[in-house]
Short mmCIF file of C-alpha atoms in Angstrom, two decimals:
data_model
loop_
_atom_site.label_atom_id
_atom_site.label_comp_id
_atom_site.label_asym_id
_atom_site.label_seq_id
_atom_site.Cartn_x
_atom_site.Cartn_y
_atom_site.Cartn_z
CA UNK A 132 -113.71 -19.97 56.52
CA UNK A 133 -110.94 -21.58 56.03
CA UNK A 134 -109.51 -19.42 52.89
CA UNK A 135 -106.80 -16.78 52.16
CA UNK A 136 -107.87 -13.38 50.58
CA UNK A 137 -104.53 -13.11 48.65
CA UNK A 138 -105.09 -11.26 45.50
CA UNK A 139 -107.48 -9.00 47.01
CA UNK A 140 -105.00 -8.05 50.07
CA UNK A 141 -102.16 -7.68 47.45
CA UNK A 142 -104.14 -5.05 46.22
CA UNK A 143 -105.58 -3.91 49.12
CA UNK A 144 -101.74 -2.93 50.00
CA UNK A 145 -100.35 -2.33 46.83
CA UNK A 146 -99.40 1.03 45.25
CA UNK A 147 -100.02 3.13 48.04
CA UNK A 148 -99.72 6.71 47.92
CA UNK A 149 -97.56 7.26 51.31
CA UNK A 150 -94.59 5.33 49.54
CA UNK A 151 -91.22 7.39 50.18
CA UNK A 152 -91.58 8.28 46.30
CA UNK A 153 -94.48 9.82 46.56
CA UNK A 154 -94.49 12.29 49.65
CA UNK A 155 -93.26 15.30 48.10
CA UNK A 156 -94.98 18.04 49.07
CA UNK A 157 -94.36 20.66 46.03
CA UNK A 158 -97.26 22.96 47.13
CA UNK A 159 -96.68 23.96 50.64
CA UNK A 160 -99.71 24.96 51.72
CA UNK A 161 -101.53 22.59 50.09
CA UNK A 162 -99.22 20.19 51.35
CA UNK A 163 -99.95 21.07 54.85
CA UNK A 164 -103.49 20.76 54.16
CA UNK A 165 -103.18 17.53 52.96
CA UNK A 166 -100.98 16.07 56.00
CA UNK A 167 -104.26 17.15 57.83
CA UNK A 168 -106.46 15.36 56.13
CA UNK A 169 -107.90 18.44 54.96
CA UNK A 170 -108.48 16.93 51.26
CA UNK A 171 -110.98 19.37 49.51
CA UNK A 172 -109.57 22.52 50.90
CA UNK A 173 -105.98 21.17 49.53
CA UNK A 174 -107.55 20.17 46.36
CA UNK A 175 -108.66 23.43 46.31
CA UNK A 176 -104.95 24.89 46.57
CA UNK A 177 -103.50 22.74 44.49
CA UNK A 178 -105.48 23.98 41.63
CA UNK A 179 -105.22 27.46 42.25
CA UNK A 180 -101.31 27.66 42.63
CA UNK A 181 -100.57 26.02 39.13
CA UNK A 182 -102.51 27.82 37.29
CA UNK A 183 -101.79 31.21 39.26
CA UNK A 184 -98.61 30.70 37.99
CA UNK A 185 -98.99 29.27 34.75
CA UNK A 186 -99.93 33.00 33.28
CA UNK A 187 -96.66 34.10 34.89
CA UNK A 188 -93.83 31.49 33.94
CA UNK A 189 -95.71 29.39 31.46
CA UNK A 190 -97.39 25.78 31.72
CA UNK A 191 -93.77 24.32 30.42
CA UNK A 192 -91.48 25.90 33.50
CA UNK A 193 -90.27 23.10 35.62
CA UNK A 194 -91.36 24.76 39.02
CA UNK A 195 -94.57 25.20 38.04
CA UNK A 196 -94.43 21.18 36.51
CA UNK A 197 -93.49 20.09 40.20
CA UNK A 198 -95.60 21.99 42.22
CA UNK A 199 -98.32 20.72 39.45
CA UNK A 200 -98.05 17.30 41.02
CA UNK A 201 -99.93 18.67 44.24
CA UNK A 202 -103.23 17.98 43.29
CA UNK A 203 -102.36 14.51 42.11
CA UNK A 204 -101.54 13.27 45.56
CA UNK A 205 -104.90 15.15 47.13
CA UNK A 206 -106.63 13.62 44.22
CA UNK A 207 -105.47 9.76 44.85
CA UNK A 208 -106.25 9.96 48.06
CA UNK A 209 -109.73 10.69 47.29
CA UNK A 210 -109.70 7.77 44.36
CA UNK A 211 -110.59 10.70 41.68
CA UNK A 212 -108.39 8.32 39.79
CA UNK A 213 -109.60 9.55 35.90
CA UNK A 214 -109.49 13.11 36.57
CA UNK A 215 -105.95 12.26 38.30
CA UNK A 216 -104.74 10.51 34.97
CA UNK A 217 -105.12 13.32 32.78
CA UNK A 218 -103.19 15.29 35.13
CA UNK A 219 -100.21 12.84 36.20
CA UNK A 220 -100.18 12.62 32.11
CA UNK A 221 -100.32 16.22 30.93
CA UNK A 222 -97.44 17.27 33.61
CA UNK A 223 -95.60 14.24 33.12
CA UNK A 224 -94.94 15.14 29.10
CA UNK A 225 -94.34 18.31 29.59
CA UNK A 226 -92.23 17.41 32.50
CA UNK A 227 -89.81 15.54 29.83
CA UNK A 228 -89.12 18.80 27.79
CA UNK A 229 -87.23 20.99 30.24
CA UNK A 230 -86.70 18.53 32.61
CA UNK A 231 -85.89 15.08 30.62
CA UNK A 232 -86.56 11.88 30.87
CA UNK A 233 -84.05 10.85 33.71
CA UNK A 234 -84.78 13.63 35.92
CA UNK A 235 -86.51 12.64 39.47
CA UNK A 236 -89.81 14.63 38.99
CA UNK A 237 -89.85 13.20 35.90
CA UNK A 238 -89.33 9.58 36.88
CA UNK A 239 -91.56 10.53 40.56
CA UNK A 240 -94.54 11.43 37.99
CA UNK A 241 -94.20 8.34 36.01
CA UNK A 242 -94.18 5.99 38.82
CA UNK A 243 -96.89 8.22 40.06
CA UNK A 244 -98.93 7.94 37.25
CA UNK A 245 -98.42 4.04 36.88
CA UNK A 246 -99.95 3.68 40.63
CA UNK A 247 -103.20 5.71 39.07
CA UNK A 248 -103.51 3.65 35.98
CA UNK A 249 -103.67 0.71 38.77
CA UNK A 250 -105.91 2.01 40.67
CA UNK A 251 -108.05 2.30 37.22
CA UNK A 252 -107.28 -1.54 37.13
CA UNK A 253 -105.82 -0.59 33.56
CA UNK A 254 -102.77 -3.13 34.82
CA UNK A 255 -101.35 -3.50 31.50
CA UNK A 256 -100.58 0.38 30.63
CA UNK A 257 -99.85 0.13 34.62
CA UNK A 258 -96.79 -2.08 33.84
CA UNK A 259 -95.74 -0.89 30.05
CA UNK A 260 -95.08 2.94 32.66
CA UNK A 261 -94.03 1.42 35.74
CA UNK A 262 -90.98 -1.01 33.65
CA UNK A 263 -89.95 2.59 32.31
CA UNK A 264 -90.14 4.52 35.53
CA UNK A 265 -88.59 1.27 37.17
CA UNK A 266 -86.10 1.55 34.48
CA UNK A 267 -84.94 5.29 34.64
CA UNK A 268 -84.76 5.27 38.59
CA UNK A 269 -82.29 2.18 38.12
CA UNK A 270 -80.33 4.09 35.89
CA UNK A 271 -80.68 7.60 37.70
CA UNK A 272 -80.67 6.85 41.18
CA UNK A 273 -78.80 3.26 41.33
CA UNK A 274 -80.48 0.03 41.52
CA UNK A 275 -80.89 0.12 45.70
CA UNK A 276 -81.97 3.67 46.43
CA UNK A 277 -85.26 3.91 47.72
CA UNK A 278 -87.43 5.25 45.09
CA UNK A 279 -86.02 2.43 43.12
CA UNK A 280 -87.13 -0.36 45.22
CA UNK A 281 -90.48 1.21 45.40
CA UNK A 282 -91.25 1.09 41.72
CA UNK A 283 -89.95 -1.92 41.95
CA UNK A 284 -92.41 -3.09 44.53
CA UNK A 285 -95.31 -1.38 42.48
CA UNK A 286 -94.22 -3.14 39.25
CA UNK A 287 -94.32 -6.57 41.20
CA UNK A 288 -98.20 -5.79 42.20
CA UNK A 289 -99.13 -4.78 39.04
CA UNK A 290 -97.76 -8.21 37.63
CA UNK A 291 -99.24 -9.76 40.01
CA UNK A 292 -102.65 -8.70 39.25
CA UNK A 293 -102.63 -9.90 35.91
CA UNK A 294 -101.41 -13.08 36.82
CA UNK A 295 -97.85 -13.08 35.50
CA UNK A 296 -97.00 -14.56 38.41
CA UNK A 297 -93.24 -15.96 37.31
CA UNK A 298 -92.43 -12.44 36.41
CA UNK A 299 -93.64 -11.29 39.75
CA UNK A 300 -91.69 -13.41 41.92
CA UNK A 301 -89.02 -12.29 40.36
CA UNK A 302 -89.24 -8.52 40.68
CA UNK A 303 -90.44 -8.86 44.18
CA UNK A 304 -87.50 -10.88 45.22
CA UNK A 305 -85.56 -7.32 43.72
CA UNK A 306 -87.35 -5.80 45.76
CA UNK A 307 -87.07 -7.65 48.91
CA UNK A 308 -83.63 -8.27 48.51
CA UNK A 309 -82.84 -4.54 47.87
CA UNK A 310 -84.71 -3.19 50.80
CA UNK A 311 -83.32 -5.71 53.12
CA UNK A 312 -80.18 -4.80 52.28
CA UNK A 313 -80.72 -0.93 52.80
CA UNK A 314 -83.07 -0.82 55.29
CA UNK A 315 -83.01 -4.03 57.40
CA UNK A 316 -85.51 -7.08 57.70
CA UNK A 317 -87.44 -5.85 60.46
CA UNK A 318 -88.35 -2.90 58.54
CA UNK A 319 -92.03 -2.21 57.04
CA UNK A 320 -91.33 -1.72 53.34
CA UNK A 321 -89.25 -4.65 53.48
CA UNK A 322 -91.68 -6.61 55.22
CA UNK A 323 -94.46 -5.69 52.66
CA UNK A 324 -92.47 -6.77 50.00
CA UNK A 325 -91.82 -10.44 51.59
CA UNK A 326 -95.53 -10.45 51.82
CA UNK A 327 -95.87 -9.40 48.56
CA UNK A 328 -93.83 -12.25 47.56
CA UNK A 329 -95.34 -15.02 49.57
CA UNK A 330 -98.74 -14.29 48.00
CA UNK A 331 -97.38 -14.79 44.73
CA UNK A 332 -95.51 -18.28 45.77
CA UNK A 333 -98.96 -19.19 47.18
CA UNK A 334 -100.82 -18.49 43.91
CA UNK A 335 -97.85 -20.52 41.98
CA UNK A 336 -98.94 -23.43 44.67
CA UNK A 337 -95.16 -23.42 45.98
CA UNK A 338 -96.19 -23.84 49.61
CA UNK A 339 -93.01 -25.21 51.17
CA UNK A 340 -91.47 -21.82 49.21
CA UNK A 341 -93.86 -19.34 50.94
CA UNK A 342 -93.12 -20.75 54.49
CA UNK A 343 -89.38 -19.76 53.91
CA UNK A 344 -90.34 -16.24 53.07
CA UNK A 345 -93.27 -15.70 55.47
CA UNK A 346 -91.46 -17.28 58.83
CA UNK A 347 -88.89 -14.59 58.98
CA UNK A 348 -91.37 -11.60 57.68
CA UNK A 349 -93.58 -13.06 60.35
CA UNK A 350 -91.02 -12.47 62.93
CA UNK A 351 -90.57 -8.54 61.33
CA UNK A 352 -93.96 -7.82 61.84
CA UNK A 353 -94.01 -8.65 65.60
CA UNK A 354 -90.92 -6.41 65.90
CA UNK A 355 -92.08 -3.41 63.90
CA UNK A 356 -95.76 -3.62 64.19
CA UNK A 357 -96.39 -5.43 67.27
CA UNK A 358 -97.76 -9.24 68.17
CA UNK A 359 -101.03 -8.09 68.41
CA UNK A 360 -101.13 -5.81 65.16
CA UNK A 361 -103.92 -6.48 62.89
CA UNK A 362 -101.46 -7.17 59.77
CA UNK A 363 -99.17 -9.35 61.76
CA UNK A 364 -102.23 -11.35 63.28
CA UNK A 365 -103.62 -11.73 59.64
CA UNK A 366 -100.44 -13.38 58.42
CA UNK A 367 -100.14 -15.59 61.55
CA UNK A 368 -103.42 -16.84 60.50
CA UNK A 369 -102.32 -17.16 56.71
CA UNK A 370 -98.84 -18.89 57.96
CA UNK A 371 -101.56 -21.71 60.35
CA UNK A 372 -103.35 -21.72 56.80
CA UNK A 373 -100.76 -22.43 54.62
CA UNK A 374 -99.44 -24.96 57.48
CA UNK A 375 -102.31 -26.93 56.97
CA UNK A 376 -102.14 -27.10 53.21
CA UNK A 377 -98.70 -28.87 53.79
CA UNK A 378 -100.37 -30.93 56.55
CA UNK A 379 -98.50 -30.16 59.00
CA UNK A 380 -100.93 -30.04 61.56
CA UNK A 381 -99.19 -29.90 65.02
CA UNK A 382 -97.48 -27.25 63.98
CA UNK A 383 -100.49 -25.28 62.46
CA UNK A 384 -102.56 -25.94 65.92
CA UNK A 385 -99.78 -23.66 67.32
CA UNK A 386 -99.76 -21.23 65.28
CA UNK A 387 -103.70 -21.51 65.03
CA UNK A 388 -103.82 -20.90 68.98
CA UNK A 389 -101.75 -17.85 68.92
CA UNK A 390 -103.70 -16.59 66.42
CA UNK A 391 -106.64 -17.19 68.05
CA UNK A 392 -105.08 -15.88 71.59
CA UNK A 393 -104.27 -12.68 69.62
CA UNK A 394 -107.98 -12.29 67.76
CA UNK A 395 -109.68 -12.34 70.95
CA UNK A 396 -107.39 -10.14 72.78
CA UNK A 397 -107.54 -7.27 70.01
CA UNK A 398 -111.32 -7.77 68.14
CA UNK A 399 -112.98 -9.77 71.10
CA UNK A 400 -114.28 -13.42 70.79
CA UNK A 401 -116.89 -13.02 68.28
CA UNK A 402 -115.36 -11.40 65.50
CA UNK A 403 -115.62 -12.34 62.32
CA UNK A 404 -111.63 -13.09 61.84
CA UNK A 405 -111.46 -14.32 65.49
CA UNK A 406 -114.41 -17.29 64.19
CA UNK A 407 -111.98 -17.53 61.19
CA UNK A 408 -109.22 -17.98 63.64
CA UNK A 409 -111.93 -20.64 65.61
CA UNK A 410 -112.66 -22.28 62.71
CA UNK A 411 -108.88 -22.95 61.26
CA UNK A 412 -107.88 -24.56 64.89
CA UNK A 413 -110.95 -26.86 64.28
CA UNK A 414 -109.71 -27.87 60.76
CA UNK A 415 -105.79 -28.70 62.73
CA UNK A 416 -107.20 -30.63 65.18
CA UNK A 417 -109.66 -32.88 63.63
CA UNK A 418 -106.71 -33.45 61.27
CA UNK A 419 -104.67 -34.92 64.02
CA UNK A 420 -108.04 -37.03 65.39
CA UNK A 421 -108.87 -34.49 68.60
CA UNK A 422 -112.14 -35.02 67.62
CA UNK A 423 -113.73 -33.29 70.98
CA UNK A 424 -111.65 -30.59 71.13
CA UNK A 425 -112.50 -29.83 67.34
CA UNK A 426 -116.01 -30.31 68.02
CA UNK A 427 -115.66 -27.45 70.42
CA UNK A 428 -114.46 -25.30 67.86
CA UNK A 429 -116.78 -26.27 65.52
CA UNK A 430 -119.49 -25.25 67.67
CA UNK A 431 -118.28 -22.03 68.77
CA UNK A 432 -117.50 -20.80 64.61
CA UNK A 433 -121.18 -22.11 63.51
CA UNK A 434 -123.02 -20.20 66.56
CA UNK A 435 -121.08 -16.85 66.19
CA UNK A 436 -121.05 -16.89 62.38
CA UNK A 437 -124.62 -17.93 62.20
CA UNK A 438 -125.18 -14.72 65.01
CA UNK A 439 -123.30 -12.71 63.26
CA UNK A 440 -123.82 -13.59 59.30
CA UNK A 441 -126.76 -15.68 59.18
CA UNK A 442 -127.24 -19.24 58.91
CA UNK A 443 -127.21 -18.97 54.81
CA UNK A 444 -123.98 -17.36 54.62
CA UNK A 445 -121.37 -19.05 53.27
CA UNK A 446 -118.78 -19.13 55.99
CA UNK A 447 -121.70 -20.44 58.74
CA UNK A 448 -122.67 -23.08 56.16
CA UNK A 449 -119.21 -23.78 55.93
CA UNK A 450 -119.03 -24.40 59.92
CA UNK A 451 -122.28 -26.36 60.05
CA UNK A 452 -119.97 -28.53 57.13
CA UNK A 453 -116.86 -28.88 59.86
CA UNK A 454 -119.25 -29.61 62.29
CA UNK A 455 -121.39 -32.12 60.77
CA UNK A 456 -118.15 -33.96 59.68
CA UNK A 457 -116.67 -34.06 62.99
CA UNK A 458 -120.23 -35.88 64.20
CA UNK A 459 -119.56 -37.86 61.55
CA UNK A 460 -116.56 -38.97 62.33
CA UNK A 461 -117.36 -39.81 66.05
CA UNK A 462 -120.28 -41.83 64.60
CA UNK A 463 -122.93 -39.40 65.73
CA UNK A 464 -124.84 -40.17 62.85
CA UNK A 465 -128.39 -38.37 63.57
CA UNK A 466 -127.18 -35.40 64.36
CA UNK A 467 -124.54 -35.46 61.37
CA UNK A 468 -127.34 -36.35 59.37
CA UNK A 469 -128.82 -33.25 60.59
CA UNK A 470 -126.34 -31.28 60.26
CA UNK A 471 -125.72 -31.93 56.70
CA UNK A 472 -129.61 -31.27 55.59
CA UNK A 473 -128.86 -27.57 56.64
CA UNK A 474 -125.97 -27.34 54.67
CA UNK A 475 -127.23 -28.77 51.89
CA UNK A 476 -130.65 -26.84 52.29
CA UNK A 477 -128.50 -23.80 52.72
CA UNK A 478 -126.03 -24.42 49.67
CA UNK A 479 -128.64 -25.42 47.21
CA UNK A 480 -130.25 -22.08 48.32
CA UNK A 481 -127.31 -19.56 47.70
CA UNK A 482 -125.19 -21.51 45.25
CA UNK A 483 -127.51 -24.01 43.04
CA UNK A 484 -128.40 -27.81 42.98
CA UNK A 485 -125.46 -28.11 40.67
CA UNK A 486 -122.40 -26.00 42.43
CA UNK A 487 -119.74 -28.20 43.90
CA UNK A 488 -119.92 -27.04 47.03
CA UNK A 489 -123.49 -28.58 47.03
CA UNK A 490 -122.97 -31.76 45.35
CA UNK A 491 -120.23 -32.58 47.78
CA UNK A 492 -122.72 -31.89 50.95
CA UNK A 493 -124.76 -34.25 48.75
CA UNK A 494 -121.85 -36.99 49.02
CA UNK A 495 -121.05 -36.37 52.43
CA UNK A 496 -124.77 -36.82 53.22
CA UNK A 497 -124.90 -40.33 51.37
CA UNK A 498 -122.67 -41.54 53.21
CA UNK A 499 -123.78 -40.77 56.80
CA UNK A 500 -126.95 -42.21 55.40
CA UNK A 501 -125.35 -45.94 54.37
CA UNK A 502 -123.09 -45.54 57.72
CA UNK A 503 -127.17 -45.65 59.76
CA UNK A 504 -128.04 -48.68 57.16
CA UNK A 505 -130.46 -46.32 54.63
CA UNK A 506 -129.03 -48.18 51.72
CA UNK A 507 -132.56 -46.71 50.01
CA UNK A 508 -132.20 -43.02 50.76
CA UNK A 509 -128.61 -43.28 50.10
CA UNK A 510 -129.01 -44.67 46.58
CA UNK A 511 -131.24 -41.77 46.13
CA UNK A 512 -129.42 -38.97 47.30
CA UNK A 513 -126.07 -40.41 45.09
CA UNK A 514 -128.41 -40.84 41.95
CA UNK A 515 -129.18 -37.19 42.55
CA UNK A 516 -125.25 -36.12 43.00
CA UNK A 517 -124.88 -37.68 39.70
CA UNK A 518 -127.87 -36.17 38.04
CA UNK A 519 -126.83 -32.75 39.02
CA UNK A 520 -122.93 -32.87 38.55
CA UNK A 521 -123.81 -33.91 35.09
CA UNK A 522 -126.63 -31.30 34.12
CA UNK A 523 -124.15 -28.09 35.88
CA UNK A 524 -120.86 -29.69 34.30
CA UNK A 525 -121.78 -31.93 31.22
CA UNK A 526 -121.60 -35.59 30.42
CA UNK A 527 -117.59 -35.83 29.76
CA UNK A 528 -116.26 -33.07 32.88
CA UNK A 529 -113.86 -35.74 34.91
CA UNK A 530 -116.36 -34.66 38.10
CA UNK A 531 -118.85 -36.25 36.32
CA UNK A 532 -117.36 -39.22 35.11
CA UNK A 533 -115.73 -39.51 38.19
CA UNK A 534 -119.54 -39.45 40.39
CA UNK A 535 -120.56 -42.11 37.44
CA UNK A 536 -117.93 -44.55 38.29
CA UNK A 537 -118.14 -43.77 42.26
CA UNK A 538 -122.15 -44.24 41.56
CA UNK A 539 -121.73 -47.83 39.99
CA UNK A 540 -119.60 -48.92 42.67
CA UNK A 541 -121.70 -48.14 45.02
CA UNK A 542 -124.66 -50.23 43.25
CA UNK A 543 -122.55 -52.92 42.75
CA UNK A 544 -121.76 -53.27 46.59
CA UNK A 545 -124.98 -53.00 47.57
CA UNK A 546 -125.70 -55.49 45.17
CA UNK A 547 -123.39 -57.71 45.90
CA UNK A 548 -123.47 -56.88 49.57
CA UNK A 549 -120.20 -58.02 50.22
CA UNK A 550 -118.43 -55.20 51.86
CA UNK A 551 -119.53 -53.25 54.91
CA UNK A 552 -119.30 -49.72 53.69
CA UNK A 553 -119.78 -47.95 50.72
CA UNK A 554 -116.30 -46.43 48.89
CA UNK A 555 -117.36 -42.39 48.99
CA UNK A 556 -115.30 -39.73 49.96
CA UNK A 557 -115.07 -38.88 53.23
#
């Protein structure tokens, strides 16, 4: 439980039709409609009025282009994303003939069209149309202006997604810098964008470089969206997350409590992402040796997970893990011990023998086992850990070489019976 959804929130956010550049409402009626949620009636009007007109003014007349991108929007909304394609596509080339290149309907479509083609998870074409509508706005509108920063912002997610993460960082700092500038730090498109940003420092590994970004978009959130918003409380629990990462564990305990202070109040103790928030305090304070108090917390993730998700799922076996550890480390061996036979029972069941998740509950199970003097059982649960990592990874993976080495050290201790504990991870 202790983990960060990044990519998938990135795109959870990312490209969303409600942008500034995107809310023009060419149709009026179907416009209306679609303000009220009314999708398939304004789907409905959208395709009438285009084509009413069509036998009129002709399919290449510019008002009859704009109010063409009505059913686009209805249509996005409602993730018809191919049939949206071939429409954001035909208008948006015949959009360049009267209209050119540089004109903002034509420049709204192709950003429009770019946000489609990643919703199709087609990121490449996504990019090659969002660097030209990126592109034109900059040289149409001015590199700050709203619609600008926007494709800017969408261009950024896109990269993301496909892992180009230098280039990312890059054109989300654009973007972040350019709607700070115009619209304030407090405000929510620049406080996506920060977001935006400190996902893709995470996923370079630049920890120390996310925490400078995410305090002060941290701080926007409570002011625009409220302490006790569901986004803000999220990214209170990534900041306690990313905290411990940098082990810095005082200072993730607070912002682990007020996390957990703010789950409870909004989603009620036994939430999933309230446990999360359980769990994560656990992990700060067994880091700074509160062994009790994480206990506590242990306890109170494993029996609401397990209520909630089942003791197989991953995030209870993942608590049972914390907890047995914790035991462990207050040398209450038998029920450790205990503890880690359902985790490994419960691992080998959803993941394999050979996973790493399981051969490590392996590992931390050998050595609970030498801690109560089964030098036996312990030799034959780390023969096993070795057995496995080698048949699910190969004879030369470092894992493996690493479990052979850690494997003959242990055999020559015993052996030699010269030191009181065996050298396995803890």
């Amino acid at each position: 439980m202790h983990r960060r959804a990044l990519a998938a929130e990135v795109g959870e956010m990312s490209l969303s039709p409600g942008g500034p550049s995107t809310q023009r409402s060419f149709a009026t009626a179907g416009g209306k409609l679609d303000s009220q949620k009314k999708r398939s009636e304004a789907d409905t009007k959208y395709r009438l009025e285009p084509g009413s007109r069509d036998t009129v003014l002709g399919t290449s007349y510019a008002d009859v282009l704009l109010s063409s991108v009505g059913p686009t929007t209805a249509l996005l909304d409602q993730t018809k994303y191919a049939e949206v394609e071939t429409l954001y596509r035909h208008t948006l080339e015949a959009m360049k003939r009267p209209l050119g290149h540089d004109h903002p309907g034509t420049l709204d479509n192709m950003d429009m069209l770019g946000e489609t083609l990643f919703g199709l998870k087609r990121y490449d074409r996504a990019e090659a149309i969002l660097q030209r509508a990126l592109a034109g706005r900059e040289k149409a509108l001015g590199a700050d202006h709203a619609s600008t920063l926007t494709s800017a912002d969408n261009l950024a997610r896109t990269l993301h997604h496909q892992r180009k993460y230098e280039e990312a960082e890059k054109v989300f700092r654009y973007a972040q810098a350019g709607r700070e500038k115009t619209l304030g730090p407090y405000d929510v498109e620049t406080i996506l964008s920060a977001h935006g940003l400190v996902v893709t420092l995470l996923d370079r590994k630049r920890y120390e470089d996310a925490v400078v970004i995410h305090r002060p978009a941290l701080e926007g959130m409570k002011t625009s969206l409220g302490p006790d918003h569901p986004f803000t409380l999220e990214n209170i629990n990534m900041l306690s997350e990313i905290l411990l990462d940098l082990r810095k564990y005082q200072e993730a305990e607070v912002m682990c409590r007020r996390g957990l202070e703010g789950r409870e109040k909004a989603l009620g103790p036994v939430h999933q992402d309230t446990l999360l928030s359980v769990n994560n305090l656990g992990v700060a304070l067994c880091k700074q040796k509160k062994y009790r108090e994480a206990e506590a917390m242990y306890r109170r993730a494993f029996k609401g997970t397990g209520e909630a998700l089942g003791l197989d799922h991953r995030d209870t076996l993942l608590c049972i893990y914390n907890l047995a550890g914790v035991l462990h480390k207050q040398k209450n061996y038998h029920e450790a011990e205990r503890m880690y036979w359902r985790v490994l029972e419960g691992r080998e069941k959803t993941l394999g023998p050979g996973h790493p998740h399981t051969l490590q509950s392996v590992i931390k199970l050998v050595a609970v086992l030498y801690d109560q003097g089964e030098h036996n059982a312990a030799e034959i649960m780390y023969r096993r850990a070795a057995r496995e990592g080698e048949k699910a990874l190969g004879p030369s993976y470092l894992t493996t070489l690493k479990n052979a080495t850690c494997l003959a050290m242990f055999l020559q201790e015993r052996e030699s019976s010269t030191m009181d504990e065996v050298s396995v991870s803890r």
